[in-house]
Coordinates of N, CA, C and O and ligand atoms in Angstrom, one line a residue:
M11 N -47.1 -6.0 -24.2 CA -46.1 -5.1 -24.6 C -45.1 -5.1 -23.6 O -45.5 -5.7 -22.2
A12 N -43.6 -4.9 -24.0 CA -42.7 -5.0 -22.8 C -42.9 -4.0 -21.8 O -43.2 -2.9 -22.0
S13 N -42.5 -4.6 -20.6 CA -42.3 -3.5 -19.6 C -41.1 -2.4 -19.7 O -40.0 -2.8 -20.1
S14 N -41.6 -1.3 -19.4 CA -40.6 -0.1 -19.4 C -39.3 -0.5 -18.3 O -39.4 -1.1 -17.5
D15 N -38.1 0.2 -18.7 CA -36.9 0.0 -18.0 C -37.3 0.7 -16.7 O -36.7 -0.3 -15.4
Q16 N -38.1 1.6 -16.6 CA -38.4 2.3 -15.2 C -39.1 1.3 -14.3 O -38.9 1.5 -13.0
F17 N -40.1 0.6 -15.1 CA -41.0 0.0 -14.4 C -39.9 -1.5 -13.4 O -40.1 -1.6 -12.6
I18 N -39.0 -1.9 -14.5 CA -38.2 -2.9 -14.0 C -37.2 -2.7 -13.1 O -37.1 -3.1 -11.8
E19 N -36.8 -1.0 -13.0 CA -36.1 -0.7 -12.1 C -36.5 -0.2 -10.4 O -36.5 -0.7 -9.6
E20 N -37.9 0.1 -10.8 CA -38.7 -0.1 -9.5 C -39.0 -1.3 -8.8 O -38.8 -1.5 -7.5
Q21 N -38.9 -2.2 -9.5 CA -39.3 -3.5 -9.0 C -37.7 -4.0 -8.4 O -37.8 -4.9 -7.4
F22 N -36.8 -3.6 -8.9 CA -35.7 -4.1 -8.5 C -35.2 -3.5 -7.2 O -34.8 -3.9 -6.0
K23 N -35.8 -2.1 -6.9 CA -35.4 -1.5 -5.8 C -36.5 -1.9 -5.0 O -36.0 -1.9 -3.6
A24 N -37.6 -2.5 -5.2 CA -38.5 -3.0 -4.2 C -37.8 -4.4 -3.3 O -38.0 -4.6 -2.3
L25 N -37.1 -4.9 -4.2 CA -36.3 -6.3 -4.1 C -35.1 -5.6 -3.1 O -34.9 -6.5 -1.9
D26 N -34.5 -4.9 -3.5 CA -33.2 -4.5 -2.8 C -33.4 -3.7 -1.6 O -33.3 -2.5 -1.4
V27 N -33.7 -4.7 -0.3 CA -34.2 -3.9 0.8 C -33.2 -2.9 1.3 O -33.3 -1.7 2.0
D28 N -32.0 -3.5 1.2 CA -31.0 -2.5 1.9 C -30.3 -1.3 1.3 O -30.0 -0.2 1.7
G29 N -30.8 -1.0 -0.1 CA -30.4 0.0 -1.0 C -28.9 0.1 -1.6 O -28.8 1.0 -2.1
D30 N -28.4 -1.1 -1.5 CA -26.7 -0.7 -1.7 C -26.8 -1.3 -3.4 O -25.7 -1.4 -4.1
G31 N -27.8 -1.5 -4.2 CA -27.5 -2.0 -5.5 C -27.6 -2.9 -6.1 O -27.5 -3.2 -7.4
L32 N -27.6 -3.9 -5.0 CA -27.3 -5.5 -5.2 C -28.6 -6.1 -4.6 O -28.8 -6.0 -3.4
V33 N -29.1 -7.2 -5.2 CA -29.9 -8.2 -4.6 C -29.4 -9.3 -4.2 O -28.8 -9.8 -5.3
T34 N -29.2 -9.5 -3.0 CA -28.7 -11.0 -2.6 C -30.1 -12.3 -2.4 O -31.2 -11.7 -2.7
I35 N -29.2 -13.5 -2.5 CA -30.3 -14.2 -2.4 C -31.2 -14.3 -0.7 O -32.3 -14.5 -1.0
D36 N -30.7 -13.8 0.0 CA -31.5 -13.3 1.0 C -32.5 -12.2 1.1 O -33.5 -12.5 1.4
E37 N -32.4 -11.3 0.2 CA -33.2 -10.6 0.0 C -34.6 -10.6 -1.0 O -35.6 -10.5 -0.9
F38 N -33.9 -11.5 -1.8 CA -35.0 -12.0 -2.8 C -35.7 -13.2 -1.8 O -37.0 -13.5 -2.3
Q39 N -35.5 -13.8 -1.1 CA -36.1 -14.9 -0.4 C -37.3 -13.8 0.4 O -38.3 -14.6 0.6
F40 N -36.5 -12.9 1.1 CA -37.3 -12.0 1.8 C -38.4 -11.6 1.1 O -39.5 -11.5 1.7
A41 N -38.4 -11.0 -0.3 CA -39.3 -10.6 -1.1 C -40.0 -11.7 -1.4 O -41.6 -11.3 -1.6
L42 N -39.8 -12.6 -1.7 CA -40.9 -13.5 -2.2 C -41.7 -14.4 -1.2 O -42.8 -14.2 -1.4
T43 N -41.1 -14.2 0.3 CA -41.9 -14.5 1.6 C -43.2 -13.6 1.6 O -44.2 -13.4 2.1
A44 N -42.7 -12.1 1.5 CA -43.3 -11.1 1.7 C -44.7 -10.9 0.9 O -45.6 -10.6 1.4
I45 N -44.7 -11.7 -0.3 CA -45.4 -11.6 -0.9 C -46.3 -13.0 -0.9 O -47.4 -13.5 -1.8
G46 N -45.9 -13.9 -0.2 CA -46.8 -15.0 0.3 C -46.4 -16.3 -0.4 O -46.9 -17.1 -0.7
E47 N -45.3 -15.9 -1.5 CA -44.5 -17.3 -2.3 C -44.1 -18.2 -1.3 O -43.2 -17.8 -0.7
T48 N -44.4 -19.6 -1.5 CA -43.6 -20.3 -0.5 C -42.7 -21.0 -1.6 O -43.6 -21.6 -2.7
V49 N -41.2 -21.0 -1.6 CA -40.5 -21.7 -2.7 C -39.6 -22.7 -1.7 O -39.1 -22.1 -0.6
T50 N -39.3 -23.5 -2.2 CA -38.0 -24.6 -1.6 C -36.7 -23.8 -1.7 O -36.5 -22.9 -2.6
D51 N -35.7 -24.0 -1.1 CA -34.4 -23.5 -1.5 C -33.8 -24.0 -2.9 O -33.2 -23.1 -3.5
E52 N -34.6 -25.2 -3.4 CA -33.9 -25.4 -4.6 C -34.4 -24.4 -5.6 O -34.0 -23.9 -6.6
E53 N -35.6 -24.4 -5.5 CA -36.4 -23.5 -6.5 C -35.9 -21.8 -6.4 O -35.9 -21.6 -7.8
L54 N -35.5 -21.6 -5.1 CA -35.5 -20.4 -5.1 C -33.8 -20.1 -5.6 O -33.6 -19.3 -6.3
R55 N -33.0 -21.0 -5.4 CA -31.5 -21.0 -6.1 C -31.9 -21.2 -7.7 O -30.8 -20.5 -8.3
A56 N -32.6 -21.7 -8.1 CA -32.9 -21.9 -9.6 C -33.1 -20.5 -10.1 O -33.0 -20.2 -11.2
I57 N -34.1 -19.9 -9.5 CA -34.5 -18.8 -10.0 C -33.8 -17.5 -10.1 O -33.5 -16.8 -10.8
F58 N -32.9 -17.6 -8.7 CA -31.9 -16.4 -8.6 C -30.9 -16.7 -9.6 O -30.2 -15.7 -10.0
G59 N -30.3 -18.1 -9.9 CA -29.3 -18.2 -10.2 C -29.6 -18.1 -11.9 O -28.3 -17.3 -12.7
D60 N -30.8 -17.8 -12.5 CA -31.2 -18.0 -13.7 C -31.1 -16.5 -14.0 O -30.6 -15.9 -15.1
A61 N -31.2 -15.3 -13.0 CA -31.3 -14.0 -13.4 C -29.5 -13.5 -12.8 O -29.4 -12.4 -13.3
D62 N -28.9 -14.2 -12.1 CA -27.5 -14.0 -11.6 C -26.5 -14.3 -12.8 O -26.1 -15.4 -12.7
G63 N -26.7 -13.5 -13.8 CA -26.0 -14.0 -14.9 C -24.2 -14.1 -14.8 O -23.8 -15.5 -15.4
D64 N -23.8 -13.6 -13.9 CA -21.9 -13.9 -13.8 C -22.1 -14.9 -12.6 O -20.9 -15.2 -12.0
A65 N -23.0 -15.2 -11.9 CA -23.1 -16.6 -10.7 C -22.2 -15.8 -9.8 O -21.5 -16.6 -9.1
N66 N -22.3 -14.8 -9.4 CA -21.3 -14.3 -8.0 C -22.3 -13.9 -6.9 O -21.7 -13.3 -5.9
G67 N -23.6 -14.5 -6.7 CA -24.7 -14.4 -5.6 C -25.3 -13.1 -5.5 O -25.8 -12.9 -4.4
R68 N -25.2 -12.3 -6.6 CA -25.6 -10.8 -6.1 C -26.2 -10.4 -7.6 O -25.3 -10.7 -8.6
I69 N -27.5 -9.9 -7.8 CA -28.0 -9.3 -9.1 C -28.0 -8.2 -9.0 O -28.8 -7.1 -8.2
T70 N -27.3 -7.5 -10.0 CA -27.2 -6.1 -10.2 C -28.5 -5.8 -11.3 O -29.4 -6.7 -11.8
L71 N -28.7 -4.3 -11.4 CA -30.0 -4.0 -12.0 C -29.9 -4.5 -13.1 O -30.7 -5.0 -13.9
A72 N -28.6 -4.5 -13.7 CA -28.3 -4.9 -15.3 C -28.8 -6.3 -15.6 O -29.5 -6.7 -16.8
E73 N -28.7 -7.1 -14.5 CA -28.6 -8.5 -14.4 C -30.3 -8.7 -14.3 O -30.9 -9.2 -15.0
F74 N -30.9 -7.9 -13.4 CA -32.4 -8.3 -13.4 C -33.2 -7.6 -14.6 O -34.1 -8.4 -14.8
T75 N -32.8 -6.3 -15.1 CA -33.3 -5.8 -16.3 C -33.2 -7.3 -17.3 O -34.3 -7.4 -18.5
E76 N -32.0 -7.7 -18.0 CA -31.8 -8.4 -18.7 C -32.8 -10.0 -18.5 O -33.5 -10.3 -19.8
A77 N -32.5 -10.4 -17.2 CA -33.5 -11.7 -16.9 C -35.0 -11.5 -17.3 O -35.7 -12.2 -17.7
W78 N -35.3 -10.2 -16.7 CA -36.9 -9.9 -17.1 C -37.3 -9.9 -18.6 O -38.3 -10.3 -18.8
H79 N -36.5 -9.1 -19.2 CA -36.6 -9.1 -20.9 C -36.5 -10.4 -21.2 O -37.5 -10.6 -22.0
R80 N -35.9 -11.2 -20.9 CA -35.4 -12.5 -21.5 C -36.9 -13.4 -21.0 O -37.5 -14.0 -21.8
S81 N -37.4 -12.9 -19.8 CA -38.7 -13.9 -19.3 C -40.0 -13.3 -20.4 O -40.6 -14.2 -20.4
E82 N -39.8 -12.4 -20.4 CA -41.1 -11.7 -21.4 C -40.9 -11.9 -22.9 O -42.2 -12.0 -23.3
S83 N -39.8 -12.5 -23.3 CA -39.8 -12.8 -24.9 C -39.6 -14.0 -24.8 O -39.9 -14.6 -25.8
A84 N -39.9 -14.9 -23.7 CA -39.6 -16.5 -23.7 C -41.1 -16.8 -24.1 O -42.1 -16.1 -24.0
Ligands
CA101 CA1 -29.1 -5.2 -1.4
CA102 CA1 -24.3 -11.4 -10.6

């Protein structure tokens, strides 16, 4: 069953530490470190870049939601 948009939004807000509605690569790295994930810079950029649809270095809720649905349907 696909995740609801509300659930995805909650995950997004958990990543968006400063609450500006955008997730930067620093926030993303911080979140991964917080849950005990150790990723290399290369892996981090690959995961982040996959979600950052317009490649401007910031993930919006819309981009995050789209990436989430994409990974679920893969
Ligand atoms: Ca932010
Ligand atoms: Ca973006």
